[in-house]
Coordinates of C-alpha atoms in Angstrom, one line a residue:
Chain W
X172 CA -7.7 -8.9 18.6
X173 CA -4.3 -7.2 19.9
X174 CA -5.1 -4.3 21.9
X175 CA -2.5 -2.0 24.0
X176 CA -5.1 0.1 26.7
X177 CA -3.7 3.2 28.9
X178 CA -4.9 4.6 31.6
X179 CA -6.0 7.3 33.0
X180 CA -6.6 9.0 29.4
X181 CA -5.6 12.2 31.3
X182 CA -4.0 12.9 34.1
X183 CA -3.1 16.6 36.9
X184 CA -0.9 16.6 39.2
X185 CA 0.7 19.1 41.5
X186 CA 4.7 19.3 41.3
X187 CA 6.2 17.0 43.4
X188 CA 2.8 14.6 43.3
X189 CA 4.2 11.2 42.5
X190 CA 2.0 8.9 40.5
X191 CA 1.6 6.1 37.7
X192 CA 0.4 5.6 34.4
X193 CA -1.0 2.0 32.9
X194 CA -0.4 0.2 29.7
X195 CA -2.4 -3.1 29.7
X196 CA -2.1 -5.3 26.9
X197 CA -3.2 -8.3 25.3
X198 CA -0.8 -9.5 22.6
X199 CA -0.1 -13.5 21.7
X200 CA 3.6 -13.3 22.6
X201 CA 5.6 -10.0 23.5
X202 CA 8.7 -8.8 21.8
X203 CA 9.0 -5.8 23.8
X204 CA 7.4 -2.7 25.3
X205 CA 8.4 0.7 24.2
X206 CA 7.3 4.1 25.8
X207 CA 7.5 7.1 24.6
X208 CA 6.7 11.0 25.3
X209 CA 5.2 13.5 22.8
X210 CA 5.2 17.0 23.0
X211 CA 2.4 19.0 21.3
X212 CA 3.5 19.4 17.8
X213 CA 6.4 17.3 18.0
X214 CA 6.9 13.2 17.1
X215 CA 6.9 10.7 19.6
X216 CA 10.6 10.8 21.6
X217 CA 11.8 7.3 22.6
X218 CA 11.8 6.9 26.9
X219 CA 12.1 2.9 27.6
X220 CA 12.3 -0.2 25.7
X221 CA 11.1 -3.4 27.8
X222 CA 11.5 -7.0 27.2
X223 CA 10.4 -9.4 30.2
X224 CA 8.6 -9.4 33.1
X225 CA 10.2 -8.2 35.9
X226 CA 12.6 -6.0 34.2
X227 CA 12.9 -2.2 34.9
X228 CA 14.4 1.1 33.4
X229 CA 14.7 4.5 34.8
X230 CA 15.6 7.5 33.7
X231 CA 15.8 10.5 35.6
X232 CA 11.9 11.1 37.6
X233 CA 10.6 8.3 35.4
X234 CA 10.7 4.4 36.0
X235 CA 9.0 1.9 33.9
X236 CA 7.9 -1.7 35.2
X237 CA 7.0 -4.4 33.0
X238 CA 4.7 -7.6 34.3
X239 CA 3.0 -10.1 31.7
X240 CA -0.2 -8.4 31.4
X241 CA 1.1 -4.8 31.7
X242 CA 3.7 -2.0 32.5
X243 CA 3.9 1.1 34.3
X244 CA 5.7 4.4 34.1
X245 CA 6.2 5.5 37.6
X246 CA 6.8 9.8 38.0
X247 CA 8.3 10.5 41.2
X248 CA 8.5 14.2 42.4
X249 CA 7.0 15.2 38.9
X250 CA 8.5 19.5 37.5
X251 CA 6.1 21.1 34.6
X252 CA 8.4 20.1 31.9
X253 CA 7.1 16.4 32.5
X254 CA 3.8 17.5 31.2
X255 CA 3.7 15.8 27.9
X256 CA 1.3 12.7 26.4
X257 CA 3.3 9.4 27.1
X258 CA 2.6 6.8 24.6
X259 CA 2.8 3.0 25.1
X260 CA 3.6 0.8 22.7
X261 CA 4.2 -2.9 21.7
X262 CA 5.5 -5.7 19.3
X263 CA 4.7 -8.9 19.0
X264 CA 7.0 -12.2 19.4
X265 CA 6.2 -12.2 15.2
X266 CA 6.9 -9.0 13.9
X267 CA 10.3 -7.5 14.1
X268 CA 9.3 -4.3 13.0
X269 CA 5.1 -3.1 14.1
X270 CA 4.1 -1.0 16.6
X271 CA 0.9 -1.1 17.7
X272 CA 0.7 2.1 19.9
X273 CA -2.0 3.0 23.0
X274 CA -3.8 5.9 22.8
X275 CA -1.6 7.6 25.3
X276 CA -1.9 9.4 28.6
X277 CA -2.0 13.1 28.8
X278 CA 0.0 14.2 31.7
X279 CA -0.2 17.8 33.5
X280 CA 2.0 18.4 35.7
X281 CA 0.9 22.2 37.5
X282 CA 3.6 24.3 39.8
Chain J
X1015 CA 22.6 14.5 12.6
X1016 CA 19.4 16.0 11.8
X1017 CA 16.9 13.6 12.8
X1018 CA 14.1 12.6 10.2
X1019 CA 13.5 15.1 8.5
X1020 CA 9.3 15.9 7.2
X1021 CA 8.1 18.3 4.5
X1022 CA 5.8 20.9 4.7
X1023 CA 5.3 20.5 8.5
X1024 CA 1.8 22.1 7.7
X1025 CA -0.6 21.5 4.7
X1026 CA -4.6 22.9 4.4
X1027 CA -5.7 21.6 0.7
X1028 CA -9.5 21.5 -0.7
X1029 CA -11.3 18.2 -0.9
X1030 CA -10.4 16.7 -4.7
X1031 CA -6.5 17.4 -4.4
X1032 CA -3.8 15.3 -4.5
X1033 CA -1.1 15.7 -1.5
X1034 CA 2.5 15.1 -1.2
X1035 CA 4.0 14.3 2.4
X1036 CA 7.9 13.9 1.9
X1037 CA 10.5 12.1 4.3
X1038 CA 14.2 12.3 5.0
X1039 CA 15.2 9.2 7.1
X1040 CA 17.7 9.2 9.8
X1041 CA 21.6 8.7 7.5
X1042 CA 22.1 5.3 7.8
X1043 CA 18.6 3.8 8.6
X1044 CA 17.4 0.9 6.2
X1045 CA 14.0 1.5 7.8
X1046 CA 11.4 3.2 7.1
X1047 CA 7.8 4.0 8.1
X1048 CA 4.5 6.2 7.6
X1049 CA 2.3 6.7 10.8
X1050 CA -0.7 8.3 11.2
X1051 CA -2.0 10.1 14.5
X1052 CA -6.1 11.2 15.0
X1053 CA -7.7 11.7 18.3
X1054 CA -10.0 8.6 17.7
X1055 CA -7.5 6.4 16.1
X1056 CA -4.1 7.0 17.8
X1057 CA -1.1 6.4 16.3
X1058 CA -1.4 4.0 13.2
X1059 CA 1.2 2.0 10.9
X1060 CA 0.0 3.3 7.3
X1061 CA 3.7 1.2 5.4
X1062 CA 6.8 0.2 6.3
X1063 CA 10.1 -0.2 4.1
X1064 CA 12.8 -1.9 4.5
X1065 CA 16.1 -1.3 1.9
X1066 CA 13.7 0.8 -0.2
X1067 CA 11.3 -2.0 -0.7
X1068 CA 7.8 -2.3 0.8
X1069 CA 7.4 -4.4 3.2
X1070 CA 3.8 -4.0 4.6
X1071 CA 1.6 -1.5 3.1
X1072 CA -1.6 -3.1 4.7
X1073 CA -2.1 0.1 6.6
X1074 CA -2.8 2.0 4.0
X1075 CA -7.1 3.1 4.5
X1076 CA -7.4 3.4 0.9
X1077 CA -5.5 3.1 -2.8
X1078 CA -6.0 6.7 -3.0
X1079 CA -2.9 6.4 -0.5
X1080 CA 0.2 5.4 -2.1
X1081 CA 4.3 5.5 -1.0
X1082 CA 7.4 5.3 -2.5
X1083 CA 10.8 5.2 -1.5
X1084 CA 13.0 5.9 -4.7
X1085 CA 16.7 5.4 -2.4
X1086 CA 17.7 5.6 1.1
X1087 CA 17.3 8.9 2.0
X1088 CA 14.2 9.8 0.7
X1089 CA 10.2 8.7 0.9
X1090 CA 6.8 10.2 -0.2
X1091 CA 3.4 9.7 1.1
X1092 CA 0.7 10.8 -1.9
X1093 CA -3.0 10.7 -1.1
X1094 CA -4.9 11.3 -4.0
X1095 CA -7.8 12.6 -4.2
X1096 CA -7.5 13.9 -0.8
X1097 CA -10.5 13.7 1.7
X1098 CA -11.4 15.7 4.3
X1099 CA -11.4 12.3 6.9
X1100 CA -7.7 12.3 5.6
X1101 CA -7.2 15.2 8.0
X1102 CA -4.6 14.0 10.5
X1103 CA -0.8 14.0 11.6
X1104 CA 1.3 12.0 9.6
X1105 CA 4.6 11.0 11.0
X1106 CA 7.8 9.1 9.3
X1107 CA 10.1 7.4 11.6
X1108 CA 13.4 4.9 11.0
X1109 CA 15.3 2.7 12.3
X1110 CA 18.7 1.5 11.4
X1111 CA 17.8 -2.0 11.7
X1112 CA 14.4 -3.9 11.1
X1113 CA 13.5 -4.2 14.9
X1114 CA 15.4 -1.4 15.8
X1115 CA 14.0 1.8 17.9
X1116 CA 11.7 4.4 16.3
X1117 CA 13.0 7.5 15.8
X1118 CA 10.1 9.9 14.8
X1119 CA 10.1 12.9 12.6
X1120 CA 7.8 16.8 13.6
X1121 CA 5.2 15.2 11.2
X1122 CA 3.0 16.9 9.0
X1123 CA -0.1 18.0 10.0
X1124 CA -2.6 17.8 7.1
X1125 CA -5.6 20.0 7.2
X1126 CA -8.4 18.7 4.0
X1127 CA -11.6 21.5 3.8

């Protein structure tokens, strides 16, 4: 069966701590890898959109990494306001439209 | 533009009653979907429209769960009877395009005693 994994389920760091977060997966074919950041009480907010291996996005602290197997978001020099649960999610080569999300990583980022 | 737009962002109803989630898509988006989040089951695909028409709807738990999408701008979610393991956030996203990127609404969080 498809499954998209994260890890760690949660995750503290100190400001400025630099660090990673996982999103394994096991899908037949790959149409492309999306993260995205939630906010308590708020809908999922679009970060990255992957498509092959080897190919990266950043945006601002955060850089995403994509390999056949899995895909990391990289947090350099993390503030506070990157405390938020960061959602992986993927789509398969044969749907152009379904999500099929991970259960996400809680990140806490301290002063 | 607004974003998608979700109605009542809050709702606590009694076991036995029926429940109305309501959605306002992105202007523009031909795309539209019904999501629901629980700690133990993450984020899950309940429907999906495309031009108004169903598309998959084999997320939906139960036929006590129904959606319809009457035009472009507008979609409801109706559980009926509600449960209380119906108790979750339920989020409506679109996309301008079938394959297109997610954009999510506040969701509704829906509270059955």
């Amino acid at each position: 069966e498809d499954q998209v994994t994260q890890s760690p389920e949660a995750l503290r760091l100190q400001e400025g701590e630099s660090s990673s977060l996982n999103c394994s997966y096991t899908v037949s074919g790959l149409r492309g890898l999306f993260w995205y950041r939630q906010d308590p009480g708020k809908g999922p907010e679009f970060l990255f959109t992957l498509y092959s291996a080897g190919e990266e996005k950043e945006k601002e602290r955060l850089k995403a990494t994509l390999t056949k197997k899995e895909s990391f978001l990289h947090i350099t020099a993390p503030k506070p306001e990157d405390s938020a649960t960061y959602l992986c999610a993927v789509q398969e080569v044969d749907s152009s439209y379904k999500l099929i999300f991970g259960s996400g990583t809680r990140l806490l980022v301290r002063p | 533009d607004a974003g998608v737009i979700q109605s009542p962002r809050h709702e606590v109803t009694e076991m036995g009653q029926e429940v109305t989630l309501r959605c306002k898509p992105i202007s523009g988006h031909n795309s539209l979907f019904w999501y629901r989040q629980t700690m133990m089951r993450g984020l899950e695909l309940l429907i999906y429209f495309n031009n108004n028409v169903p598309i998959d709807d084999s997320g939906m738990p139960e036929d006590r769960f129904s959606a319809k999408m009457p035009n472009a701008s507008f979609s409801t979610l109706k559980i009926q009877p509600s449960e209380p393991r119906d108790s979750a956030v339920y989020f409506c996203a679109s996309s301008w395009r079938e394959g297109g990127l997610s954009y999510f609404g506040p969701g509704t969080r829906l509270t059955v005693t």
